[in-house]
Structure formats: C-alpha cells, structure tokens
Amino acid sequence: MRRTPYFVTGTDTEIGKTLIAAALLDLARERDLRCVALKPVAAGCTAVDGELVNDDALQLIAASGTDLDYRTVNPVALKPAIAPHIAAQQAGIELNAAALSRHCLDALAGEVDFAIVEGAGGWLVPLNATETLADVCLGIGARPILTVGMKLGCLNHALLTASAIAEAGGELAGWVANCPTPEMPVFEQNVVTLRERLVAPCLGVVPYLGGDATYRHAAPYLDIEALLG
C-alpha cells in the first residue's frame, strides 16, 4: 500500500456511502491508479449460487477494478438488513475489530495506489459489546471520509460524527454532501454551515441524481485531488 487508506463512513445508513466511495474509486482509476476497495462487514446480503453477497460490495468491486475475490473484499456477509452485531449474533458469528483489521491490512498489502474501506451505517456502529467499526478504521490507520446525507438533522449528525472521529484520534480526510432524496429546504445554507464547521476539505456536493444513478453520475461532482497529496 503506497498511500494511507481511506475509510468511508456516514452520518446515517442509506445516505450514499457506496455511491461516494465508488465514485472516488472511479476518479482514481481515471488517473491510472491501482485501486482496491473493501467492505469488511455487510448486512442485507442475498444468496447467489449458495454464497451471500452484498450489492454495495459488488459496486465497490466494479468501481475499483480489483482482481481480489469476493470474500476478500467482503469477509463478513450477513443476510438480515439489521445492525451488523445483531445479525452476526443471529448467525453465530463473533465480530472482532482486530481480526477485521488484520484482514484489511493483508488485503491492502500488495501494489495498491488508492484504497477505500467502506463501513456499515455510521462511525460508531457496534461490532460487539465493546467495539465498533471505528476500531477497524483506526486499527488499519485509515483516514475517515464522511458522507453527509443532506436531510433535516444532518448538521447535528455531521458535527457529532466529526467530533467522535476527533475524540477517537482519527483525522478526517474530507467530507461529501450527498443528497439521497430530492434536495432539502435551505440546502445551500446547510452546505455553507458544514463548510464553516467541519475542519476538513469538502470533496464535493452531489445533488439528488435519481434512483437509477450510478457512481459514474456522481463522480463529476467530486474532487479527489485533496486525497492524492
């Protein structure tokens, strides 16, 4: 791994983390960078040929162009679309931050120029009784990228998440304002407030692109240069 990996987290679930992660990977590949993307834990998986797979992980594989096998990209695939630690308990699986971190570091050990690890839900989603996905981010030395789902309440959610990242010793690499639904009232004023309050570069403002939008539709709204220094 030539650069510090990035960990894409969000202010909530279903706010476009995968869309943004995949779009950043697409931009990196346009610069001929060798990319890898990982989704260590995924819930809401479906069975394909007897194996549980996750749509988000498949999007990351497509965007990154990685030749890693599916289970390396997504080592923990859980069927119910519920909190991962609860889904893991139901499946008799013990989630462990150290084990997930080791898996990620092993997967990123090759000739990689740009790597993204995508979380599940938000920054403090539990893995077990004492650990969260934040421990995986910190365990692999990744810098968080915050996807802000632009809807009512996002200012509080974004500032709380940024504060939690800082308190944990993380360094926010940047943030993206993404509209998962038609634009919220006083949208521009909310973006201005985020620019004023978040001590990290804004990597882009992505408008509502419709339900059929792909990461290639989002990529033109993002600026990856701050991540390549």
JSON list of C-alpha atoms in Angstrom, two decimals:
[
{"chain": "A", "resi": 1, "resn": "MET", "atom": "CA", "xyz": [0.00, 0.00, 0.00]},
{"chain": "A", "resi": 2, "resn": "ARG", "atom": "CA", "xyz": [1.62, 3.23, -1.17]},
{"chain": "A", "resi": 3, "resn": "ARG", "atom": "CA", "xyz": [-0.80, 5.70, 0.43]},
{"chain": "A", "resi": 4, "resn": "THR", "atom": "CA", "xyz": [-2.80, 5.79, 3.62]},
{"chain": "A", "resi": 5, "resn": "PRO", "atom": "CA", "xyz": [-6.14, 4.04, 3.01]},
{"chain": "A", "resi": 6, "resn": "TYR", "atom": "CA", "xyz": [-9.41, 5.89, 3.39]},
{"chain": "A", "resi": 7, "resn": "PHE", "atom": "CA", "xyz": [-12.41, 4.74, 5.39]},
{"chain": "A", "resi": 8, "resn": "VAL", "atom": "CA", "xyz": [-15.78, 5.92, 4.09]},
{"chain": "A", "resi": 9, "resn": "THR", "atom": "CA", "xyz": [-18.28, 6.42, 6.87]},
{"chain": "A", "resi": 10, "resn": "GLY", "atom": "CA", "xyz": [-21.53, 8.34, 7.04]},
{"chain": "A", "resi": 11, "resn": "THR", "atom": "CA", "xyz": [-23.96, 10.30, 9.14]},
{"chain": "A", "resi": 12, "resn": "ASP", "atom": "CA", "xyz": [-26.53, 7.51, 8.84]},
{"chain": "A", "resi": 13, "resn": "THR", "atom": "CA", "xyz": [-27.41, 4.44, 6.83]},
{"chain": "A", "resi": 14, "resn": "GLU", "atom": "CA", "xyz": [-28.81, 4.71, 3.30]},
{"chain": "A", "resi": 15, "resn": "ILE", "atom": "CA", "xyz": [-27.22, 8.10, 2.63]},
{"chain": "A", "resi": 16, "resn": "GLY", "atom": "CA", "xyz": [-24.92, 7.19, -0.25]},
{"chain": "A", "resi": 17, "resn": "LYS", "atom": "CA", "xyz": [-21.67, 5.92, 1.23]},
{"chain": "A", "resi": 18, "resn": "THR", "atom": "CA", "xyz": [-21.23, 3.34, -1.50]},
{"chain": "A", "resi": 19, "resn": "LEU", "atom": "CA", "xyz": [-22.13, 5.82, -4.25]},
{"chain": "A", "resi": 20, "resn": "ILE", "atom": "CA", "xyz": [-19.46, 8.21, -2.99]},
{"chain": "A", "resi": 21, "resn": "ALA", "atom": "CA", "xyz": [-16.85, 5.53, -2.33]},
{"chain": "A", "resi": 22, "resn": "ALA", "atom": "CA", "xyz": [-17.33, 4.06, -5.80]},
{"chain": "A", "resi": 23, "resn": "ALA", "atom": "CA", "xyz": [-17.22, 7.49, -7.44]},
{"chain": "A", "resi": 24, "resn": "LEU", "atom": "CA", "xyz": [-13.91, 8.28, -5.72]},
{"chain": "A", "resi": 25, "resn": "LEU", "atom": "CA", "xyz": [-12.52, 4.95, -6.91]},
{"chain": "A", "resi": 26, "resn": "ASP", "atom": "CA", "xyz": [-13.66, 5.74, -10.44]},
{"chain": "A", "resi": 27, "resn": "LEU", "atom": "CA", "xyz": [-11.82, 9.06, -10.33]},
{"chain": "A", "resi": 28, "resn": "ALA", "atom": "CA", "xyz": [-8.69, 7.35, -9.03]},
{"chain": "A", "resi": 29, "resn": "ARG", "atom": "CA", "xyz": [-8.80, 4.80, -11.84]},
{"chain": "A", "resi": 30, "resn": "GLU", "atom": "CA", "xyz": [-9.11, 7.63, -14.37]},
{"chain": "A", "resi": 31, "resn": "ARG", "atom": "CA", "xyz": [-5.67, 8.68, -13.10]},
{"chain": "A", "resi": 32, "resn": "ASP", "atom": "CA", "xyz": [-4.33, 5.17, -13.73]},
{"chain": "A", "resi": 33, "resn": "LEU", "atom": "CA", "xyz": [-4.05, 4.43, -10.01]},
{"chain": "A", "resi": 34, "resn": "ARG", "atom": "CA", "xyz": [-4.25, 0.82, -8.88]},
{"chain": "A", "resi": 35, "resn": "CYS", "atom": "CA", "xyz": [-7.29, 0.64, -6.63]},
{"chain": "A", "resi": 36, "resn": "VAL", "atom": "CA", "xyz": [-8.64, -1.71, -4.01]},
{"chain": "A", "resi": 37, "resn": "ALA", "atom": "CA", "xyz": [-11.93, -1.42, -2.15]},
{"chain": "A", "resi": 38, "resn": "LEU", "atom": "CA", "xyz": [-13.04, -3.42, 0.85]},
{"chain": "A", "resi": 39, "resn": "LYS", "atom": "CA", "xyz": [-16.35, -3.82, 2.66]},
{"chain": "A", "resi": 40, "resn": "PRO", "atom": "CA", "xyz": [-15.33, -5.76, 5.80]},
{"chain": "A", "resi": 41, "resn": "VAL", "atom": "CA", "xyz": [-18.86, -6.16, 7.16]},
{"chain": "A", "resi": 42, "resn": "ALA", "atom": "CA", "xyz": [-22.06, -6.07, 5.15]},
{"chain": "A", "resi": 43, "resn": "ALA", "atom": "CA", "xyz": [-25.64, -6.74, 6.21]},
{"chain": "A", "resi": 44, "resn": "GLY", "atom": "CA", "xyz": [-28.63, -7.15, 3.93]},
{"chain": "A", "resi": 45, "resn": "CYS", "atom": "CA", "xyz": [-26.93, -9.73, 1.72]},
{"chain": "A", "resi": 46, "resn": "THR", "atom": "CA", "xyz": [-28.62, -12.08, -0.72]},
{"chain": "A", "resi": 47, "resn": "ALA", "atom": "CA", "xyz": [-27.75, -15.63, -1.73]},
{"chain": "A", "resi": 48, "resn": "VAL", "atom": "CA", "xyz": [-26.17, -16.06, -5.17]},
{"chain": "A", "resi": 49, "resn": "ASP", "atom": "CA", "xyz": [-25.07, -19.56, -6.14]},
{"chain": "A", "resi": 50, "resn": "GLY", "atom": "CA", "xyz": [-25.13, -20.53, -2.49]},
{"chain": "A", "resi": 51, "resn": "GLU", "atom": "CA", "xyz": [-22.99, -17.62, -1.33]},
{"chain": "A", "resi": 52, "resn": "LEU", "atom": "CA", "xyz": [-24.15, -14.48, 0.47]},
{"chain": "A", "resi": 53, "resn": "VAL", "atom": "CA", "xyz": [-23.19, -11.37, -1.46]},
{"chain": "A", "resi": 54, "resn": "ASN", "atom": "CA", "xyz": [-23.85, -7.68, -0.95]},
{"chain": "A", "resi": 55, "resn": "ASP", "atom": "CA", "xyz": [-24.81, -5.15, -3.63]},
{"chain": "A", "resi": 56, "resn": "ASP", "atom": "CA", "xyz": [-22.60, -2.46, -2.10]},
{"chain": "A", "resi": 57, "resn": "ALA", "atom": "CA", "xyz": [-19.57, -4.75, -2.16]},
{"chain": "A", "resi": 58, "resn": "LEU", "atom": "CA", "xyz": [-20.27, -5.66, -5.78]},
{"chain": "A", "resi": 59, "resn": "GLN", "atom": "CA", "xyz": [-20.39, -1.97, -6.70]},
{"chain": "A", "resi": 60, "resn": "LEU", "atom": "CA", "xyz": [-17.06, -1.39, -4.99]},
{"chain": "A", "resi": 61, "resn": "ILE", "atom": "CA", "xyz": [-15.52, -4.30, -6.88]},
{"chain": "A", "resi": 62, "resn": "ALA", "atom": "CA", "xyz": [-16.79, -2.91, -10.19]},
{"chain": "A", "resi": 63, "resn": "ALA", "atom": "CA", "xyz": [-15.61, 0.63, -9.46]},
{"chain": "A", "resi": 64, "resn": "SER", "atom": "CA", "xyz": [-12.17, -0.38, -8.21]},
{"chain": "A", "resi": 65, "resn": "GLY", "atom": "CA", "xyz": [-11.41, -2.88, -10.96]},
{"chain": "A", "resi": 66, "resn": "THR", "atom": "CA", "xyz": [-9.81, -5.08, -8.33]},
{"chain": "A", "resi": 67, "resn": "ASP", "atom": "CA", "xyz": [-8.96, -8.69, -9.08]},
{"chain": "A", "resi": 68, "resn": "LEU", "atom": "CA", "xyz": [-9.46, -9.67, -5.44]},
{"chain": "A", "resi": 69, "resn": "ASP", "atom": "CA", "xyz": [-12.02, -12.42, -4.93]},
{"chain": "A", "resi": 70, "resn": "TYR", "atom": "CA", "xyz": [-15.38, -11.52, -3.43]},
{"chain": "A", "resi": 71, "resn": "ARG", "atom": "CA", "xyz": [-14.73, -12.94, 0.03]},
{"chain": "A", "resi": 72, "resn": "THR", "atom": "CA", "xyz": [-11.51, -10.94, 0.35]},
{"chain": "A", "resi": 73, "resn": "VAL", "atom": "CA", "xyz": [-13.43, -7.77, -0.40]},
{"chain": "A", "resi": 74, "resn": "ASN", "atom": "CA", "xyz": [-16.33, -8.69, 1.90]},
{"chain": "A", "resi": 75, "resn": "PRO", "atom": "CA", "xyz": [-15.24, -11.23, 4.51]},
{"chain": "A", "resi": 76, "resn": "VAL", "atom": "CA", "xyz": [-18.38, -10.94, 6.67]},
{"chain": "A", "resi": 77, "resn": "ALA", "atom": "CA", "xyz": [-21.66, -11.12, 4.75]},
{"chain": "A", "resi": 78, "resn": "LEU", "atom": "CA", "xyz": [-24.83, -11.16, 6.83]},
{"chain": "A", "resi": 79, "resn": "LYS", "atom": "CA", "xyz": [-28.32, -11.82, 5.49]},
{"chain": "A", "resi": 80, "resn": "PRO", "atom": "CA", "xyz": [-30.64, -9.62, 7.61]},
{"chain": "A", "resi": 81, "resn": "ALA", "atom": "CA", "xyz": [-30.64, -5.91, 6.83]},
{"chain": "A", "resi": 82, "resn": "ILE", "atom": "CA", "xyz": [-30.22, -5.01, 10.50]},
{"chain": "A", "resi": 83, "resn": "ALA", "atom": "CA", "xyz": [-27.43, -3.80, 12.79]},
{"chain": "A", "resi": 84, "resn": "PRO", "atom": "CA", "xyz": [-24.37, -5.95, 11.97]},
{"chain": "A", "resi": 85, "resn": "HIS", "atom": "CA", "xyz": [-23.64, -7.06, 15.52]},
{"chain": "A", "resi": 86, "resn": "ILE", "atom": "CA", "xyz": [-27.21, -8.29, 15.94]},
{"chain": "A", "resi": 87, "resn": "ALA", "atom": "CA", "xyz": [-27.17, -10.03, 12.55]},
{"chain": "A", "resi": 88, "resn": "ALA", "atom": "CA", "xyz": [-23.85, -11.63, 13.49]},
{"chain": "A", "resi": 89, "resn": "GLN", "atom": "CA", "xyz": [-25.24, -12.85, 16.81]},
{"chain": "A", "resi": 90, "resn": "GLN", "atom": "CA", "xyz": [-28.18, -14.42, 15.00]},
{"chain": "A", "resi": 91, "resn": "ALA", "atom": "CA", "xyz": [-25.78, -16.16, 12.61]},
{"chain": "A", "resi": 92, "resn": "GLY", "atom": "CA", "xyz": [-23.48, -17.35, 15.41]},
{"chain": "A", "resi": 93, "resn": "ILE", "atom": "CA", "xyz": [-20.62, -15.16, 14.19]},
{"chain": "A", "resi": 94, "resn": "GLU", "atom": "CA", "xyz": [-18.35, -13.19, 16.50]},
{"chain": "A", "resi": 95, "resn": "LEU", "atom": "CA", "xyz": [-17.22, -9.89, 15.04]},
{"chain": "A", "resi": 96, "resn": "ASN", "atom": "CA", "xyz": [-13.79, -8.78, 16.19]},
{"chain": "A", "resi": 97, "resn": "ALA", "atom": "CA", "xyz": [-12.10, -5.49, 15.31]},
{"chain": "A", "resi": 98, "resn": "ALA", "atom": "CA", "xyz": [-8.57, -6.89, 15.46]},
{"chain": "A", "resi": 99, "resn": "ALA", "atom": "CA", "xyz": [-9.40, -9.78, 13.13]},
{"chain": "A", "resi": 100, "resn": "LEU", "atom": "CA", "xyz": [-11.16, -7.49, 10.66]},
{"chain": "A", "resi": 101, "resn": "SER", "atom": "CA", "xyz": [-8.25, -5.05, 10.78]},
{"chain": "A", "resi": 102, "resn": "ARG", "atom": "CA", "xyz": [-5.75, -7.83, 10.06]},
{"chain": "A", "resi": 103, "resn": "HIS", "atom": "CA", "xyz": [-7.86, -8.99, 7.14]},
{"chain": "A", "resi": 104, "resn": "CYS", "atom": "CA", "xyz": [-7.94, -5.48, 5.68]},
{"chain": "A", "resi": 105, "resn": "LEU", "atom": "CA", "xyz": [-4.21, -4.93, 6.11]},
{"chain": "A", "resi": 106, "resn": "ASP", "atom": "CA", "xyz": [-3.46, -8.26, 4.43]},
{"chain": "A", "resi": 107, "resn": "ALA", "atom": "CA", "xyz": [-5.74, -7.37, 1.52]},
{"chain": "A", "resi": 108, "resn": "LEU", "atom": "CA", "xyz": [-4.05, -3.98, 1.12]},
{"chain": "A", "resi": 109, "resn": "ALA", "atom": "CA", "xyz": [-0.51, -5.32, 1.32]},
{"chain": "A", "resi": 110, "resn": "GLY", "atom": "CA", "xyz": [0.07, -5.54, -2.44]},
{"chain": "A", "resi": 111, "resn": "GLU", "atom": "CA", "xyz": [0.82, -2.92, -5.06]},
{"chain": "A", "resi": 112, "resn": "VAL", "atom": "CA", "xyz": [-2.04, -0.55, -4.29]},
{"chain": "A", "resi": 113, "resn": "ASP", "atom": "CA", "xyz": [-2.08, 3.17, -5.06]},
{"chain": "A", "resi": 114, "resn": "PHE", "atom": "CA", "xyz": [-5.52, 4.09, -3.73]},
{"chain": "A", "resi": 115, "resn": "ALA", "atom": "CA", "xyz": [-7.63, 2.13, -1.26]},
{"chain": "A", "resi": 116, "resn": "ILE", "atom": "CA", "xyz": [-11.06, 2.65, 0.24]},
{"chain": "A", "resi": 117, "resn": "VAL", "atom": "CA", "xyz": [-12.58, 0.65, 3.07]},
{"chain": "A", "resi": 118, "resn": "GLU", "atom": "CA", "xyz": [-16.30, 1.23, 3.45]},
{"chain": "A", "resi": 119, "resn": "GLY", "atom": "CA", "xyz": [-18.00, 0.96, 6.81]},
{"chain": "A", "resi": 120, "resn": "ALA", "atom": "CA", "xyz": [-21.59, -0.04, 7.52]},
{"chain": "A", "resi": 121, "resn": "GLY", "atom": "CA", "xyz": [-24.03, 2.55, 8.76]},
{"chain": "A", "resi": 122, "resn": "GLY", "atom": "CA", "xyz": [-22.27, 5.24, 10.76]},
{"chain": "A", "resi": 123, "resn": "TRP", "atom": "CA", "xyz": [-18.99, 5.75, 12.60]},
{"chain": "A", "resi": 124, "resn": "LEU", "atom": "CA", "xyz": [-19.97, 4.05, 15.87]},
{"chain": "A", "resi": 125, "resn": "VAL", "atom": "CA", "xyz": [-21.91, 1.06, 14.55]},
{"chain": "A", "resi": 126, "resn": "PRO", "atom": "CA", "xyz": [-21.23, -1.74, 17.08]},
{"chain": "A", "resi": 127, "resn": "LEU", "atom": "CA", "xyz": [-19.30, -4.88, 16.24]},
{"chain": "A", "resi": 128, "resn": "ASN", "atom": "CA", "xyz": [-19.77, -6.46, 19.65]},
{"chain": "A", "resi": 129, "resn": "ALA", "atom": "CA", "xyz": [-20.33, -5.40, 23.26]},
{"chain": "A", "resi": 130, "resn": "THR", "atom": "CA", "xyz": [-17.22, -3.21, 23.39]},
{"chain": "A", "resi": 131, "resn": "GLU", "atom": "CA", "xyz": [-16.00, -2.47, 19.84]},
{"chain": "A", "resi": 132, "resn": "THR", "atom": "CA", "xyz": [-17.30, -0.51, 16.86]},
{"chain": "A", "resi": 133, "resn": "LEU", "atom": "CA", "xyz": [-16.39, -0.14, 13.20]},
{"chain": "A", "resi": 134, "resn": "ALA", "atom": "CA", "xyz": [-14.40, 2.91, 14.24]},
{"chain": "A", "resi": 135, "resn": "ASP", "atom": "CA", "xyz": [-11.91, 0.49, 15.80]},
{"chain": "A", "resi": 136, "resn": "VAL", "atom": "CA", "xyz": [-11.36, -1.09, 12.39]},
{"chain": "A", "resi": 137, "resn": "CYS", "atom": "CA", "xyz": [-10.71, 2.29, 10.79]},
{"chain": "A", "resi": 138, "resn": "LEU", "atom": "CA", "xyz": [-8.20, 3.19, 13.47]},
{"chain": "A", "resi": 139, "resn": "GLY", "atom": "CA", "xyz": [-6.75, -0.32, 13.51]},
{"chain": "A", "resi": 140, "resn": "ILE", "atom": "CA", "xyz": [-5.70, -0.08, 9.87]},
{"chain": "A", "resi": 141, "resn": "GLY", "atom": "CA", "xyz": [-4.50, 3.51, 10.15]},
{"chain": "A", "resi": 142, "resn": "ALA", "atom": "CA", "xyz": [-7.11, 4.77, 7.69]},
{"chain": "A", "resi": 143, "resn": "ARG", "atom": "CA", "xyz": [-8.31, 8.36, 7.40]},
{"chain": "A", "resi": 144, "resn": "PRO", "atom": "CA", "xyz": [-12.09, 8.76, 7.51]},
{"chain": "A", "resi": 145, "resn": "ILE", "atom": "CA", "xyz": [-14.11, 10.38, 4.75]},
{"chain": "A", "resi": 146, "resn": "LEU", "atom": "CA", "xyz": [-17.53, 11.49, 5.98]},
{"chain": "A", "resi": 147, "resn": "THR", "atom": "CA", "xyz": [-20.55, 11.17, 3.71]},
{"chain": "A", "resi": 148, "resn": "VAL", "atom": "CA", "xyz": [-23.17, 13.62, 4.92]},
{"chain": "A", "resi": 149, "resn": "GLY", "atom": "CA", "xyz": [-26.71, 12.65, 3.94]},
{"chain": "A", "resi": 150, "resn": "MET", "atom": "CA", "xyz": [-28.28, 16.02, 3.23]},
{"chain": "A", "resi": 151, "resn": "LYS", "atom": "CA", "xyz": [-31.61, 15.93, 5.03]},
{"chain": "A", "resi": 152, "resn": "LEU", "atom": "CA", "xyz": [-33.13, 17.54, 8.10]},
{"chain": "A", "resi": 153, "resn": "GLY", "atom": "CA", "xyz": [-30.89, 16.83, 11.09]},
{"chain": "A", "resi": 154, "resn": "CYS", "atom": "CA", "xyz": [-27.72, 16.39, 9.04]},
{"chain": "A", "resi": 155, "resn": "LEU", "atom": "CA", "xyz": [-25.87, 19.28, 10.68]},
{"chain": "A", "resi": 156, "resn": "ASN", "atom": "CA", "xyz": [-26.13, 17.71, 14.11]},
{"chain": "A", "resi": 157, "resn": "HIS", "atom": "CA", "xyz": [-25.29, 14.25, 12.76]},
{"chain": "A", "resi": 158, "resn": "ALA", "atom": "CA", "xyz": [-22.28, 15.53, 10.82]},
{"chain": "A", "resi": 159, "resn": "LEU", "atom": "CA", "xyz": [-20.85, 17.56, 13.69]},
{"chain": "A", "resi": 160, "resn": "LEU", "atom": "CA", "xyz": [-21.39, 14.75, 16.18]},
{"chain": "A", "resi": 161, "resn": "THR", "atom": "CA", "xyz": [-19.65, 12.29, 13.85]},
{"chain": "A", "resi": 162, "resn": "ALA", "atom": "CA", "xyz": [-16.74, 14.64, 13.23]},
{"chain": "A", "resi": 163, "resn": "SER", "atom": "CA", "xyz": [-16.40, 15.17, 16.98]},
{"chain": "A", "resi": 164, "resn": "ALA", "atom": "CA", "xyz": [-16.42, 11.42, 17.64]},
{"chain": "A", "resi": 165, "resn": "ILE", "atom": "CA", "xyz": [-13.75, 10.88, 14.97]},
{"chain": "A", "resi": 166, "resn": "ALA", "atom": "CA", "xyz": [-11.53, 13.53, 16.54]},
{"chain": "A", "resi": 167, "resn": "GLU", "atom": "CA", "xyz": [-12.07, 12.19, 20.07]},
{"chain": "A", "resi": 168, "resn": "ALA", "atom": "CA", "xyz": [-11.02, 8.73, 18.89]},
{"chain": "A", "resi": 169, "resn": "GLY", "atom": "CA", "xyz": [-7.80, 10.13, 17.47]},
{"chain": "A", "resi": 170, "resn": "GLY", "atom": "CA", "xyz": [-8.86, 9.95, 13.83]},
{"chain": "A", "resi": 171, "resn": "GLU", "atom": "CA", "xyz": [-8.07, 12.61, 11.26]},
{"chain": "A", "resi": 172, "resn": "LEU", "atom": "CA", "xyz": [-10.95, 13.49, 8.97]},
{"chain": "A", "resi": 173, "resn": "ALA", "atom": "CA", "xyz": [-9.62, 13.48, 5.41]},
{"chain": "A", "resi": 174, "resn": "GLY", "atom": "CA", "xyz": [-12.64, 15.18, 3.89]},
{"chain": "A", "resi": 175, "resn": "TRP", "atom": "CA", "xyz": [-16.39, 15.16, 3.60]},
{"chain": "A", "resi": 176, "resn": "VAL", "atom": "CA", "xyz": [-19.02, 14.98, 0.89]},
{"chain": "A", "resi": 177, "resn": "ALA", "atom": "CA", "xyz": [-22.51, 16.46, 0.94]},
{"chain": "A", "resi": 178, "resn": "ASN", "atom": "CA", "xyz": [-24.76, 13.94, -0.79]},
{"chain": "A", "resi": 179, "resn": "CYS", "atom": "CA", "xyz": [-28.48, 14.23, -1.46]},
{"chain": "A", "resi": 180, "resn": "PRO", "atom": "CA", "xyz": [-30.08, 10.78, -1.14]},
{"chain": "A", "resi": 181, "resn": "THR", "atom": "CA", "xyz": [-33.53, 12.30, -1.69]},
{"chain": "A", "resi": 182, "resn": "PRO", "atom": "CA", "xyz": [-34.78, 15.40, -3.55]},
{"chain": "A", "resi": 183, "resn": "GLU", "atom": "CA", "xyz": [-32.99, 18.43, -2.20]},
{"chain": "A", "resi": 184, "resn": "MET", "atom": "CA", "xyz": [-33.79, 19.53, 1.32]},
{"chain": "A", "resi": 185, "resn": "PRO", "atom": "CA", "xyz": [-35.09, 23.01, 2.22]},
{"chain": "A", "resi": 186, "resn": "VAL", "atom": "CA", "xyz": [-32.37, 25.68, 2.58]},
{"chain": "A", "resi": 187, "resn": "PHE", "atom": "CA", "xyz": [-29.91, 23.20, 1.12]},
{"chain": "A", "resi": 188, "resn": "GLU", "atom": "CA", "xyz": [-27.23, 25.75, 0.24]},
{"chain": "A", "resi": 189, "resn": "GLN", "atom": "CA", "xyz": [-27.31, 27.28, 3.72]},
{"chain": "A", "resi": 190, "resn": "ASN", "atom": "CA", "xyz": [-26.77, 23.84, 5.23]},
{"chain": "A", "resi": 191, "resn": "VAL", "atom": "CA", "xyz": [-23.76, 23.25, 2.98]},
{"chain": "A", "resi": 192, "resn": "VAL", "atom": "CA", "xyz": [-22.35, 26.64, 3.98]},
{"chain": "A", "resi": 193, "resn": "THR", "atom": "CA", "xyz": [-22.72, 25.72, 7.65]},
{"chain": "A", "resi": 194, "resn": "LEU", "atom": "CA", "xyz": [-20.90, 22.43, 7.08]},
{"chain": "A", "resi": 195, "resn": "ARG", "atom": "CA", "xyz": [-18.08, 24.23, 5.27]},
{"chain": "A", "resi": 196, "resn": "GLU", "atom": "CA", "xyz": [-17.76, 26.61, 8.22]},
{"chain": "A", "resi": 197, "resn": "ARG", "atom": "CA", "xyz": [-17.85, 23.96, 10.93]},
{"chain": "A", "resi": 198, "resn": "LEU", "atom": "CA", "xyz": [-16.11, 20.87, 9.56]},
{"chain": "A", "resi": 199, "resn": "VAL", "atom": "CA", "xyz": [-12.34, 21.18, 9.78]},
{"chain": "A", "resi": 200, "resn": "ALA", "atom": "CA", "xyz": [-11.62, 19.16, 6.64]},
{"chain": "A", "resi": 201, "resn": "PRO", "atom": "CA", "xyz": [-11.88, 19.82, 2.91]},
{"chain": "A", "resi": 202, "resn": "CYS", "atom": "CA", "xyz": [-15.20, 19.42, 1.14]},
{"chain": "A", "resi": 203, "resn": "LEU", "atom": "CA", "xyz": [-14.62, 16.83, -1.58]},
{"chain": "A", "resi": 204, "resn": "GLY", "atom": "CA", "xyz": [-17.86, 17.63, -3.35]},
{"chain": "A", "resi": 205, "resn": "VAL", "atom": "CA", "xyz": [-21.55, 18.40, -3.24]},
{"chain": "A", "resi": 206, "resn": "VAL", "atom": "CA", "xyz": [-23.64, 15.77, -5.01]},
{"chain": "A", "resi": 207, "resn": "PRO", "atom": "CA", "xyz": [-27.23, 16.72, -5.87]},
{"chain": "A", "resi": 208, "resn": "TYR", "atom": "CA", "xyz": [-30.10, 14.28, -5.93]},
{"chain": "A", "resi": 209, "resn": "LEU", "atom": "CA", "xyz": [-29.41, 12.17, -9.03]},
{"chain": "A", "resi": 210, "resn": "GLY", "atom": "CA", "xyz": [-32.46, 9.92, -9.03]},
{"chain": "A", "resi": 211, "resn": "GLY", "atom": "CA", "xyz": [-32.91, 6.32, -8.06]},
{"chain": "A", "resi": 212, "resn": "ASP", "atom": "CA", "xyz": [-31.16, 4.92, -11.13]},
{"chain": "A", "resi": 213, "resn": "ALA", "atom": "CA", "xyz": [-27.97, 6.94, -10.71]},
{"chain": "A", "resi": 214, "resn": "THR", "atom": "CA", "xyz": [-24.64, 5.13, -10.66]},
{"chain": "A", "resi": 215, "resn": "TYR", "atom": "CA", "xyz": [-21.28, 6.14, -9.27]},
{"chain": "A", "resi": 216, "resn": "ARG", "atom": "CA", "xyz": [-20.31, 7.47, -12.70]},
{"chain": "A", "resi": 217, "resn": "HIS", "atom": "CA", "xyz": [-23.11, 10.02, -12.43]},
{"chain": "A", "resi": 218, "resn": "ALA", "atom": "CA", "xyz": [-21.76, 11.17, -9.06]},
{"chain": "A", "resi": 219, "resn": "ALA", "atom": "CA", "xyz": [-18.07, 11.28, -9.99]},
{"chain": "A", "resi": 220, "resn": "PRO", "atom": "CA", "xyz": [-18.17, 14.64, -11.86]},
{"chain": "A", "resi": 221, "resn": "TYR", "atom": "CA", "xyz": [-19.33, 16.35, -8.67]},
{"chain": "A", "resi": 222, "resn": "LEU", "atom": "CA", "xyz": [-16.31, 15.18, -6.66]},
{"chain": "A", "resi": 223, "resn": "ASP", "atom": "CA", "xyz": [-12.73, 16.42, -6.40]},
{"chain": "A", "resi": 224, "resn": "ILE", "atom": "CA", "xyz": [-10.24, 13.72, -5.48]},
{"chain": "A", "resi": 225, "resn": "GLU", "atom": "CA", "xyz": [-7.11, 15.87, -5.56]},
{"chain": "A", "resi": 226, "resn": "ALA", "atom": "CA", "xyz": [-7.12, 16.53, -1.80]},
{"chain": "A", "resi": 227, "resn": "LEU", "atom": "CA", "xyz": [-6.82, 12.78, -1.25]},
{"chain": "A", "resi": 228, "resn": "LEU", "atom": "CA", "xyz": [-3.84, 12.28, -3.55]},
{"chain": "A", "resi": 229, "resn": "GLY", "atom": "CA", "xyz": [-1.31, 14.61, -1.95]}
]
